[in-house]
Amino acid sequence: MSACDVAIVGAGPYGLSAAAHLKAADGLDVRVFGEPMSFWEKHMPKGMLLRSPLEGSHLSDPTGALSLQAYAAAKENPLTAPFPLHRFTDYGRWFQNQVAPDLDSRKIDRVEKNGSGFQLTLEDGENLKARRVVIAAGIMPFAWHPQEFRSLPSSLASHASAHTDLSRFSGKRVAVIGGGQSALESAALLNEMGAEVEVLVRTPIVRWLWRSPWVHTCRPIARMLYAPPDVGQAGISHLVARPNLFRRLPRLVQNRLAVRAIRPAGAAWLKPRCQHFPITTGRAVISTATFGDRVILKLRDGSERHVDHVLLATGYRVDISRYPFLAVKLLSSIRQIGGYPQLDVGFESSVPGLHFLGAPAAWSFGPLSRFVAGSAFAARELTRKILRNAPNHAAS
Ligand SMILES: Cc1cc2nc3c(=O)[nH]c(=O)nc-3n(C[C@H](O)[C@H](O)[C@H](O)COP(=O)(O)OP(=O)(O)OC[C@H]3O[C@@H](n4cnc5c(N)ncnc54)[C@H](O)[C@@H]3O)c2cc1C
């Protein structure tokens, strides 16, 4: 059985950034598994634009040599904002080719404890020993299907993550459920592709991420109010951008700030594209039924909608027990709070040597972990911790 010091499960922004930092450290045998940028390539709609600003969309390497600007220069194609999805996935692959050209795209089927380290089983049955394991496997297993839609077949109701090509709904009547960026942008794309679309939002209003014009024009004021990753409102954004400070706030304050930083909202640039279809607010769906190959949605106000398809842009709820590769015994020894692993310095869980990056780290390190912008902090902290404890040879 082969062995390594660190096995990284996942090759999205977090796994690749962790790889860049760990591989730059001398003497560590690091292996990276997973399909590079697969969540962005296979679970987001073609034509999507990133909501995060360019400054908040870099993957991280130790010297900053692989920034978005470096990518744009290498490709001789200037950056545009908002940044298109297809260019972001291309950026991720360009980054991967440089930091982890030896990446192994096989899936990890199982991670279990083995003595003081871990044993991983790959999809083809090969086994590997690792001293440490970094789980950077993203949010795909956490796609949230609200109860009222669960009885519908997937041909009639599907989660937004099930689609890359929304043009298949051209000429169809589609209800989009949700009031965040994914719902609003999916609806705009559906409308532009010839679907008859209505967005149904539970809350009384849809939030748009406006900034006053004077904030845009006065850079020092913008910097004072918003940290570059631009996660959270004015002022709060600086706390969110400093996870080591954020995590020291009283838990109640952390919870309140986190809710405010990630509540559903649409980017300002999206609003004009959403003027061409109805967005119905304050109306929850209370029941669903099928009628032939259509769906009948009953809303709280007693009205009904008859549609060809329901698109659930209802987000993701972290619950690490949904990672299919975590062995039951290992899972039960990870201290958790509401589905999130409780992490300490270096993003390490209560199982020594097992680390979690990305959204599962949000309970411990705040909302920055839910965004690409958090990958720099995570990769640096992880590397610092691993190097502090690194013996100079691989697991045997
Ligand atoms: C519609 C939508 C739009 C978004 N837009 C933005 C945005 O504009 N800006 C932003 O900052 N964030 C955005 N996000 C959030 C975004 O998902 C995260 O910021 C980002 O993907 C986190 O990266 P990650 O590396 O944690 O996970 P992912 O990008 O999901 O990567 C997970 C990786 O793990 C691999 N993997 C999974 N299971 C296994 C396994 N068993 N074995 C091996 N590999 C495995 C996958 O193949 C993949 O390579 C958006 C999310 C959605 C749903």
GROMACS .gro file of C-alpha atoms and ligand atoms in nm:
model
  449
    1MET     CA    1   0.000   0.000   0.000
    2SER     CA    2   0.143   0.340  -0.091
    3ALA     CA    3   0.169   0.617   0.165
    4CYS     CA    4   0.189   0.994   0.182
    5ASP     CA    5   0.207   1.269   0.440
    6VAL     CA    6  -0.108   1.455   0.335
    7ALA     CA    7  -0.400   1.343   0.118
    8ILE     CA    8  -0.628   1.621  -0.003
    9VAL     CA    9  -0.981   1.505  -0.093
   10GLY     CA   10  -1.114   1.759  -0.343
   11ALA     CA   11  -0.980   1.976  -0.623
   12GLY     CA   12  -1.197   2.285  -0.608
   13PRO     CA   13  -1.074   2.627  -0.493
   14TYR     CA   14  -0.999   2.503  -0.140
   15GLY     CA   15  -0.829   2.174  -0.229
   16LEU     CA   16  -0.616   2.339  -0.497
   17SER     CA   17  -0.516   2.630  -0.275
   18ALA     CA   18  -0.422   2.389   0.005
   19ALA     CA   19  -0.218   2.190  -0.248
   20ALA     CA   20  -0.036   2.504  -0.365
   21HIS     CA   21   0.072   2.593  -0.011
   22LEU     CA   22   0.153   2.242   0.110
   23LYS     CA   23   0.345   2.140  -0.202
   24ALA     CA   24   0.555   2.455  -0.177
   25ALA     CA   25   0.675   2.338   0.164
   26ASP     CA   26   0.985   2.123   0.131
   27GLY     CA   27   0.976   1.759   0.227
   28LEU     CA   28   0.603   1.692   0.240
   29ASP     CA   29   0.457   1.420   0.021
   30VAL     CA   30   0.117   1.564  -0.074
   31ARG     CA   31  -0.141   1.392  -0.294
   32VAL     CA   32  -0.452   1.560  -0.435
   33PHE     CA   33  -0.764   1.369  -0.540
   34GLY     CA   34  -1.078   1.468  -0.730
   35GLU     CA   35  -1.191   1.620  -1.057
   36PRO     CA   36  -1.058   1.974  -1.080
   37MET     CA   37  -1.330   2.243  -1.050
   38SER     CA   38  -1.600   1.981  -1.107
   39PHE     CA   39  -1.863   2.155  -0.893
   40TRP     CA   40  -1.831   2.471  -1.101
   41GLU     CA   41  -1.821   2.281  -1.428
   42LYS     CA   42  -2.097   2.027  -1.365
   43HIS     CA   43  -2.335   2.188  -1.115
   44MET     CA   44  -2.368   2.552  -1.215
   45PRO     CA   45  -2.557   2.694  -1.514
   46LYS     CA   46  -2.376   2.789  -1.835
   47GLY     CA   47  -2.382   3.166  -1.874
   48MET     CA   48  -2.353   3.226  -1.497
   49LEU     CA   49  -2.141   3.513  -1.371
   50LEU     CA   50  -1.960   3.508  -1.038
   51ARG     CA   51  -2.125   3.709  -0.764
   52SER     CA   52  -1.797   3.759  -0.580
   53PRO     CA   53  -1.581   4.049  -0.696
   54LEU     CA   54  -1.251   3.980  -0.874
   55GLU     CA   55  -1.055   4.061  -0.553
   56GLY     CA   56  -1.254   3.788  -0.377
   57SER     CA   57  -1.216   3.524  -0.648
   58HIS     CA   58  -0.843   3.435  -0.645
   59LEU     CA   59  -0.726   3.088  -0.563
   60SER     CA   60  -0.431   3.110  -0.327
   61ASP     CA   61  -0.064   3.022  -0.369
   62PRO     CA   62   0.216   3.125  -0.132
   63THR     CA   63   0.357   3.406  -0.346
   64GLY     CA   64   0.041   3.527  -0.517
   65ALA     CA   65   0.200   3.444  -0.854
   66LEU     CA   66  -0.112   3.257  -0.966
   67SER     CA   67  -0.367   3.532  -0.917
   68LEU     CA   68  -0.652   3.605  -1.156
   69GLN     CA   69  -0.438   3.886  -1.298
   70ALA     CA   70  -0.153   3.643  -1.372
   71TYR     CA   71  -0.402   3.408  -1.539
   72ALA     CA   72  -0.543   3.690  -1.753
   73ALA     CA   73  -0.192   3.793  -1.855
   74ALA     CA   74  -0.094   3.435  -1.941
   75LYS     CA   75  -0.407   3.394  -2.154
   76GLU     CA   76  -0.374   3.743  -2.304
   77ASN     CA   77  -0.739   3.798  -2.220
   78PRO     CA   78  -0.817   4.084  -1.982
   79LEU     CA   79  -1.033   4.028  -1.675
   80THR     CA   80  -1.394   4.136  -1.691
   81ALA     CA   81  -1.631   4.188  -1.400
   82PRO     CA   82  -1.856   4.022  -1.312
   83PHE     CA   83  -1.635   3.728  -1.398
   84PRO     CA   84  -1.788   3.457  -1.621
   85LEU     CA   85  -1.818   3.103  -1.487
   86HIS     CA   86  -1.644   2.940  -1.786
   87ARG     CA   87  -1.339   3.161  -1.737
   88PHE     CA   88  -1.331   3.089  -1.365
   89THR     CA   89  -1.327   2.712  -1.426
   90ASP     CA   90  -1.053   2.765  -1.684
   91TYR     CA   91  -0.861   2.968  -1.425
   92GLY     CA   92  -0.898   2.679  -1.176
   93ARG     CA   93  -0.763   2.430  -1.429
   94TRP     CA   94  -0.474   2.662  -1.521
   95PHE     CA   95  -0.394   2.695  -1.149
   96GLN     CA   96  -0.413   2.318  -1.101
   97ASN     CA   97  -0.178   2.250  -1.393
   98GLN     CA   98   0.086   2.455  -1.220
   99VAL     CA   99   0.044   2.358  -0.856
  100ALA     CA  100  -0.068   1.996  -0.889
  101PRO     CA  101   0.006   1.862  -1.239
  102ASP     CA  102   0.022   1.516  -1.080
  103LEU     CA  103  -0.334   1.543  -0.944
  104ASP     CA  104  -0.520   1.212  -0.930
  105SER     CA  105  -0.874   1.262  -1.058
  106ARG     CA  106  -1.004   0.942  -0.902
  107LYS     CA  107  -1.276   0.974  -0.638
  108ILE     CA  108  -1.211   0.874  -0.281
  109ASP     CA  109  -1.468   0.616  -0.176
  110ARG     CA  110  -1.368   0.577   0.185
  111VAL     CA  111  -1.165   0.748   0.454
  112GLU     CA  112  -1.110   0.562   0.778
  113LYS     CA  113  -0.877   0.573   1.073
  114ASN     CA  114  -0.573   0.348   1.060
  115GLY     CA  115  -0.346   0.353   1.364
  116SER     CA  116  -0.219   0.705   1.413
  117GLY     CA  117  -0.305   0.796   1.052
  118PHE     CA  118  -0.573   0.719   0.793
  119GLN     CA  119  -0.650   0.475   0.519
  120LEU     CA  120  -0.814   0.594   0.198
  121THR     CA  121  -0.984   0.370  -0.056
  122LEU     CA  122  -1.000   0.499  -0.411
  123GLU     CA  123  -1.291   0.435  -0.645
  124ASP     CA  124  -1.103   0.150  -0.816
  125GLY     CA  125  -1.024  -0.018  -0.487
  126GLU     CA  126  -0.663   0.097  -0.451
  127ASN     CA  127  -0.564   0.182  -0.095
  128LEU     CA  128  -0.344   0.459   0.035
  129LYS     CA  129  -0.215   0.546   0.381
  130ALA     CA  130  -0.194   0.909   0.482
  131ARG     CA  131  -0.062   1.072   0.795
  132ARG     CA  132  -0.314   1.354   0.752
  133VAL     CA  133  -0.629   1.398   0.546
  134VAL     CA  134  -0.769   1.731   0.429
  135ILE     CA  135  -1.136   1.714   0.333
  136ALA     CA  136  -1.206   1.986   0.074
  137ALA     CA  137  -1.497   1.809  -0.091
  138GLY     CA  138  -1.736   2.104  -0.122
  139ILE     CA  139  -2.110   2.131  -0.073
  140MET     CA  140  -2.264   1.914  -0.345
  141PRO     CA  141  -2.393   1.644  -0.105
  142PHE     CA  142  -2.560   1.918   0.101
  143ALA     CA  143  -2.801   2.041  -0.171
  144TRP     CA  144  -3.123   2.120   0.016
  145HIS     CA  145  -3.459   1.986  -0.106
  146PRO     CA  146  -3.738   2.135   0.111
  147GLN     CA  147  -3.985   1.882   0.247
  148GLU     CA  148  -4.283   2.005   0.041
  149PHE     CA  149  -4.107   1.913  -0.287
  150ARG     CA  150  -3.965   1.575  -0.191
  151SER     CA  151  -4.257   1.370  -0.322
  152LEU     CA  152  -4.219   1.511  -0.674
  153PRO     CA  153  -4.017   1.310  -0.929
  154SER     CA  154  -3.690   1.468  -1.044
  155SER     CA  155  -3.838   1.511  -1.392
  156LEU     CA  156  -4.077   1.767  -1.239
  157ALA     CA  157  -3.875   1.922  -0.956
  158SER     CA  158  -3.498   1.943  -0.942
  159HIS     CA  159  -3.232   2.125  -0.745
  160ALA     CA  160  -3.049   2.404  -0.928
  161SER     CA  161  -2.726   2.205  -0.889
  162ALA     CA  162  -2.868   1.937  -1.123
  163HIS     CA  163  -2.837   2.163  -1.427
  164THR     CA  164  -2.565   2.313  -1.640
  165ASP     CA  165  -2.779   2.380  -1.946
  166LEU     CA  166  -3.103   2.561  -1.868
  167SER     CA  167  -3.196   2.585  -2.237
  168ARG     CA  168  -3.372   2.248  -2.201
  169PHE     CA  169  -3.656   2.447  -2.036
  170SER     CA  170  -3.704   2.674  -2.338
  171GLY     CA  171  -4.078   2.711  -2.407
  172LYS     CA  172  -4.168   2.559  -2.066
  173ARG     CA  173  -4.333   2.719  -1.766
  174VAL     CA  174  -4.089   2.706  -1.473
  175ALA     CA  175  -4.132   2.812  -1.109
  176VAL     CA  176  -3.802   2.899  -0.943
  177ILE     CA  177  -3.808   2.863  -0.564
  178GLY     CA  178  -3.574   3.088  -0.365
  179GLY     CA  179  -3.471   3.450  -0.335
  180GLY     CA  180  -3.091   3.441  -0.350
  181GLN     CA  181  -2.838   3.488  -0.627
  182SER     CA  182  -2.879   3.135  -0.760
  183ALA     CA  183  -3.261   3.168  -0.787
  184LEU     CA  184  -3.251   3.512  -0.945
  185GLU     CA  185  -2.971   3.436  -1.189
  186SER     CA  186  -3.124   3.099  -1.288
  187ALA     CA  187  -3.454   3.279  -1.350
  188ALA     CA  188  -3.281   3.546  -1.562
  189LEU     CA  189  -3.105   3.277  -1.767
  190LEU     CA  190  -3.429   3.078  -1.807
  191ASN     CA  191  -3.610   3.391  -1.923
  192GLU     CA  192  -3.334   3.472  -2.170
  193MET     CA  193  -3.353   3.115  -2.303
  194GLY     CA  194  -3.725   3.142  -2.375
  195ALA     CA  195  -3.883   2.984  -2.066
  196GLU     CA  196  -4.185   3.139  -1.897
  197VAL     CA  197  -4.053   3.187  -1.548
  198GLU     CA  198  -4.180   3.306  -1.210
  199VAL     CA  199  -3.969   3.332  -0.896
  200LEU     CA  200  -4.147   3.240  -0.572
  201VAL     CA  201  -3.987   3.385  -0.261
  202ARG     CA  202  -4.095   3.311   0.098
  203THR     CA  203  -3.966   3.635   0.244
  204PRO     CA  204  -4.148   3.968   0.205
  205ILE     CA  205  -3.873   4.124  -0.006
  206VAL     CA  206  -3.583   4.036  -0.233
  207ARG     CA  207  -3.254   4.190  -0.121
  208TRP     CA  208  -3.020   4.345  -0.372
  209LEU     CA  209  -2.655   4.406  -0.292
  210TRP     CA  210  -2.647   4.778  -0.360
  211ARG     CA  211  -2.371   5.009  -0.257
  212SER     CA  212  -2.420   5.386  -0.256
  213PRO     CA  213  -2.258   5.551  -0.559
  214TRP     CA  214  -2.027   5.750  -0.330
  215VAL     CA  215  -1.885   5.424  -0.195
  216HIS     CA  216  -1.801   5.320  -0.550
  217THR     CA  217  -1.636   5.647  -0.641
  218CYS     CA  218  -1.442   5.705  -0.317
  219ARG     CA  219  -1.188   5.424  -0.281
  220PRO     CA  220  -1.062   5.507   0.072
  221ILE     CA  221  -1.419   5.504   0.204
  222ALA     CA  222  -1.493   5.179   0.025
  223ARG     CA  223  -1.179   5.024   0.181
  224MET     CA  224  -1.283   5.147   0.525
  225LEU     CA  225  -1.627   4.990   0.494
  226TYR     CA  226  -1.556   4.676   0.295
  227ALA     CA  227  -1.263   4.432   0.314
  228PRO     CA  228  -1.158   4.307  -0.033
  229PRO     CA  229  -1.334   3.966  -0.017
  230ASP     CA  230  -1.655   4.171   0.015
  231VAL     CA  231  -1.842   3.919   0.228
  232GLY     CA  232  -2.093   4.083   0.462
  233GLN     CA  233  -2.219   4.435   0.499
  234ALA     CA  234  -2.025   4.755   0.559
  235GLY     CA  235  -1.801   4.719   0.866
  236ILE     CA  236  -1.895   4.355   0.929
  237SER     CA  237  -1.703   4.269   0.614
  238HIS     CA  238  -1.374   4.349   0.796
  239LEU     CA  239  -1.458   4.111   1.080
  240VAL     CA  240  -1.557   3.836   0.839
  241ALA     CA  241  -1.230   3.881   0.649
  242ARG     CA  242  -1.036   3.804   0.971
  243PRO     CA  243  -1.151   3.455   1.072
  244ASN     CA  244  -0.911   3.437   1.369
  245LEU     CA  245  -1.075   3.748   1.511
  246PHE     CA  246  -1.426   3.644   1.408
  247ARG     CA  247  -1.399   3.309   1.587
  248ARG     CA  248  -1.311   3.483   1.915
  249LEU     CA  249  -1.638   3.677   1.923
  250PRO     CA  250  -1.909   3.544   2.156
  251ARG     CA  251  -2.098   3.264   1.980
  252LEU     CA  252  -2.425   3.459   1.978
  253VAL     CA  253  -2.257   3.752   1.803
  254GLN     CA  254  -2.087   3.516   1.553
  255ASN     CA  255  -2.421   3.355   1.473
  256ARG     CA  256  -2.593   3.689   1.422
  257LEU     CA  257  -2.317   3.828   1.201
  258ALA     CA  258  -2.295   3.505   1.000
  259VAL     CA  259  -2.668   3.510   0.925
  260ARG     CA  260  -2.645   3.873   0.811
  261ALA     CA  261  -2.337   3.807   0.599
  262ILE     CA  262  -2.487   3.522   0.400
  263ARG     CA  263  -2.856   3.601   0.379
  264PRO     CA  264  -2.999   3.551   0.032
  265ALA     CA  265  -2.948   3.850  -0.198
  266GLY     CA  266  -2.894   3.927  -0.565
  267ALA     CA  267  -2.601   4.119  -0.711
  268ALA     CA  268  -2.689   4.471  -0.824
  269TRP     CA  269  -2.584   4.394  -1.184
  270LEU     CA  270  -2.847   4.119  -1.201
  271LYS     CA  271  -3.146   4.342  -1.123
  272PRO     CA  272  -3.208   4.480  -1.474
  273ARG     CA  273  -3.218   4.124  -1.609
  274CYS     CA  274  -3.488   4.038  -1.353
  275GLN     CA  275  -3.737   4.302  -1.471
  276HIS     CA  276  -3.880   4.078  -1.743
  277PHE     CA  277  -4.052   3.814  -1.528
  278PRO     CA  278  -4.256   3.812  -1.207
  279ILE     CA  279  -4.087   3.779  -0.870
  280THR     CA  280  -4.359   3.698  -0.619
  281THR     CA  281  -4.253   3.767  -0.260
  282GLY     CA  282  -4.406   3.670   0.074
  283ARG     CA  283  -4.561   3.357  -0.073
  284ALA     CA  284  -4.441   3.017   0.049
  285VAL     CA  285  -4.538   2.696  -0.130
  286ILE     CA  286  -4.739   2.488   0.118
  287SER     CA  287  -4.816   2.181  -0.093
  288THR     CA  288  -4.751   2.025  -0.429
  289ALA     CA  289  -4.935   1.778  -0.649
  290THR     CA  290  -4.886   1.636  -0.995
  291PHE     CA  291  -5.140   1.663  -1.274
  292GLY     CA  292  -5.031   1.461  -1.577
  293ASP     CA  293  -4.681   1.584  -1.656
  294ARG     CA  294  -4.731   1.916  -1.477
  295VAL     CA  295  -4.696   2.029  -1.116
  296ILE     CA  296  -4.958   2.217  -0.917
  297LEU     CA  297  -4.811   2.440  -0.649
  298LYS     CA  298  -5.040   2.563  -0.375
  299LEU     CA  299  -4.923   2.886  -0.214
  300ARG     CA  300  -4.990   3.016   0.135
  301ASP     CA  301  -5.230   3.285   0.003
  302GLY     CA  302  -5.452   3.011  -0.146
  303SER     CA  303  -5.345   3.074  -0.505
  304GLU     CA  304  -5.209   2.801  -0.731
  305ARG     CA  305  -4.947   2.776  -1.002
  306HIS     CA  306  -4.946   2.512  -1.275
  307VAL     CA  307  -4.597   2.463  -1.411
  308ASP     CA  308  -4.392   2.221  -1.620
  309HIS     CA  309  -4.102   2.223  -1.379
  310VAL     CA  310  -3.998   2.347  -1.035
  311LEU     CA  311  -3.637   2.459  -1.001
  312LEU     CA  312  -3.523   2.449  -0.640
  313ALA     CA  313  -3.266   2.721  -0.582
  314THR     CA  314  -3.299   2.644  -0.215
  315GLY     CA  315  -2.934   2.635  -0.121
  316TYR     CA  316  -2.717   2.392   0.072
  317ARG     CA  317  -2.715   2.279   0.437
  318VAL     CA  318  -2.386   2.154   0.569
  319ASP     CA  319  -2.404   1.810   0.728
  320ILE     CA  320  -2.080   1.616   0.710
  321SER     CA  321  -2.263   1.288   0.767
  322ARG     CA  322  -2.371   1.329   0.403
  323TYR     CA  323  -2.011   1.292   0.282
  324PRO     CA  324  -2.046   0.933   0.163
  325PHE     CA  325  -1.675   0.857   0.201
  326LEU     CA  326  -1.645   0.917   0.577
  327ALA     CA  327  -1.647   0.579   0.751
  328VAL     CA  328  -1.918   0.557   1.019
  329LYS     CA  329  -1.668   0.500   1.300
  330LEU     CA  330  -1.458   0.797   1.191
  331LEU     CA  331  -1.765   1.017   1.153
  332SER     CA  332  -1.885   0.931   1.502
  333SER     CA  333  -1.555   1.040   1.652
  334ILE     CA  334  -1.567   1.388   1.491
  335ARG     CA  335  -1.706   1.644   1.735
  336GLN     CA  336  -1.989   1.820   1.552
  337ILE     CA  337  -2.232   2.107   1.601
  338GLY     CA  338  -2.543   2.082   1.386
  339GLY     CA  339  -2.365   1.892   1.108
  340TYR     CA  340  -2.050   2.111   1.113
  341PRO     CA  341  -1.723   1.970   1.245
  342GLN     CA  342  -1.586   2.165   1.539
  343LEU     CA  343  -1.245   2.278   1.419
  344ASP     CA  344  -0.943   2.414   1.595
  345VAL     CA  345  -0.624   2.587   1.485
  346GLY     CA  346  -0.522   2.471   1.138
  347PHE     CA  347  -0.879   2.364   1.053
  348GLU     CA  348  -0.818   2.040   1.243
  349SER     CA  349  -1.115   1.843   1.371
  350SER     CA  350  -1.138   1.661   1.704
  351VAL     CA  351  -0.978   1.365   1.523
  352PRO     CA  352  -0.609   1.461   1.513
  353GLY     CA  353  -0.481   1.482   1.155
  354LEU     CA  354  -0.826   1.519   0.997
  355HIS     CA  355  -0.893   1.867   0.858
  356PHE     CA  356  -1.197   2.022   0.690
  357LEU     CA  357  -1.185   2.320   0.453
  358GLY     CA  358  -1.458   2.520   0.280
  359ALA     CA  359  -1.821   2.549   0.393
  360PRO     CA  360  -1.794   2.280   0.667
  361ALA     CA  361  -1.545   2.513   0.841
  362ALA     CA  362  -1.799   2.796   0.862
  363TRP     CA  363  -1.917   2.714   1.215
  364SER     CA  364  -1.561   2.744   1.344
  365PHE     CA  365  -1.413   3.014   1.119
  366GLY     CA  366  -1.714   3.217   1.007
  367PRO     CA  367  -1.881   3.287   0.674
  368LEU     CA  368  -1.560   3.359   0.479
  369SER     CA  369  -1.514   2.981   0.457
  370ARG     CA  370  -1.819   2.959   0.232
  371PHE     CA  371  -1.651   3.165  -0.039
  372VAL     CA  372  -1.347   3.130  -0.263
  373ALA     CA  373  -1.200   3.430  -0.081
  374GLY     CA  374  -1.155   3.218   0.233
  375SER     CA  375  -0.917   2.977   0.060
  376ALA     CA  376  -0.608   3.194   0.124
  377PHE     CA  377  -0.657   3.205   0.500
  378ALA     CA  378  -0.750   2.837   0.516
  379ALA     CA  379  -0.454   2.718   0.308
  380ARG     CA  380  -0.206   2.928   0.509
  381GLU     CA  381  -0.340   2.821   0.850
  382LEU     CA  382  -0.356   2.456   0.745
  383THR     CA  383   0.001   2.460   0.614
  384ARG     CA  384   0.133   2.634   0.925
  385LYS     CA  385  -0.027   2.373   1.146
  386ILE     CA  386   0.092   2.077   0.938
  387LEU     CA  387   0.449   2.205   0.914
  388ARG     CA  388   0.462   2.269   1.287
  389ASN     CA  389   0.386   1.901   1.346
  390ALA     CA  390   0.547   1.746   1.038
  391PRO     CA  391   0.785   1.459   1.080
  392ASN     CA  392   1.020   1.438   0.783
  393HIS     CA  393   0.898   1.119   0.622
  394ALA     CA  394   0.576   0.968   0.486
  395ALA     CA  395   0.350   0.729   0.675
  396SER     CA  396   0.482   0.375   0.680
  397LIG     C1  397  -2.459   2.863  -0.793
  397LIG     C2  398  -2.342   2.897  -0.703
  397LIG     C3  399  -2.266   3.011  -0.729
  397LIG     C4  400  -2.157   3.042  -0.648
  397LIG     N1  401  -2.085   3.156  -0.674
  397LIG     C5  402  -1.983   3.189  -0.595
  397LIG     C6  403  -1.906   3.306  -0.620
  397LIG     O1  404  -1.934   3.383  -0.712
  397LIG     N2  405  -1.799   3.332  -0.541
  397LIG     C7  406  -1.765   3.250  -0.436
  397LIG     O2  407  -1.668   3.280  -0.366
  397LIG     N3  408  -1.836   3.140  -0.408
  397LIG     C8  409  -1.943   3.108  -0.484
  397LIG     N4  410  -2.016   2.995  -0.457
  397LIG     C9  411  -1.976   2.910  -0.343
  397LIG    C10  412  -1.876   2.805  -0.396
  397LIG     O3  413  -1.941   2.685  -0.411
  397LIG    C11  414  -1.761   2.791  -0.302
  397LIG     O4  415  -1.702   2.916  -0.278
  397LIG    C12  416  -1.647   2.701  -0.359
  397LIG     O5  417  -1.693   2.607  -0.452
  397LIG    C13  418  -1.581   2.633  -0.246
  397LIG     O6  419  -1.478   2.555  -0.297
  397LIG     P1  420  -1.447   2.409  -0.242
  397LIG     O7  421  -1.311   2.377  -0.289
  397LIG     O8  422  -1.477   2.406  -0.095
  397LIG     O9  423  -1.557   2.315  -0.306
  397LIG     P2  424  -1.590   2.272  -0.457
  397LIG    O10  425  -1.562   2.381  -0.552
  397LIG    O11  426  -1.729   2.218  -0.452
  397LIG    O12  427  -1.488   2.154  -0.485
  397LIG    C14  428  -1.506   2.026  -0.429
  397LIG    C15  429  -1.408   1.931  -0.492
  397LIG    O13  430  -1.415   1.808  -0.421
  397LIG    C16  431  -1.416   1.702  -0.515
  397LIG     N5  432  -1.474   1.586  -0.448
  397LIG    C17  433  -1.594   1.572  -0.390
  397LIG     N6  434  -1.609   1.449  -0.340
  397LIG    C18  435  -1.492   1.384  -0.366
  397LIG    C19  436  -1.446   1.251  -0.340
  397LIG     N7  437  -1.520   1.161  -0.278
  397LIG     N8  438  -1.321   1.217  -0.383
  397LIG    C20  439  -1.243   1.307  -0.447
  397LIG     N9  440  -1.283   1.434  -0.474
  397LIG    C21  441  -1.407   1.469  -0.434
  397LIG    C22  442  -1.494   1.757  -0.632
  397LIG    O14  443  -1.469   1.681  -0.750
  397LIG    C23  444  -1.434   1.896  -0.638
  397LIG    O15  445  -1.313   1.893  -0.708
  397LIG    C24  446  -2.125   2.959  -0.537
  397LIG    C25  447  -2.202   2.845  -0.511
  397LIG    C26  448  -2.310   2.815  -0.592
  397LIG    C27  449  -2.390   2.692  -0.561
   0.00000   0.00000   0.00000
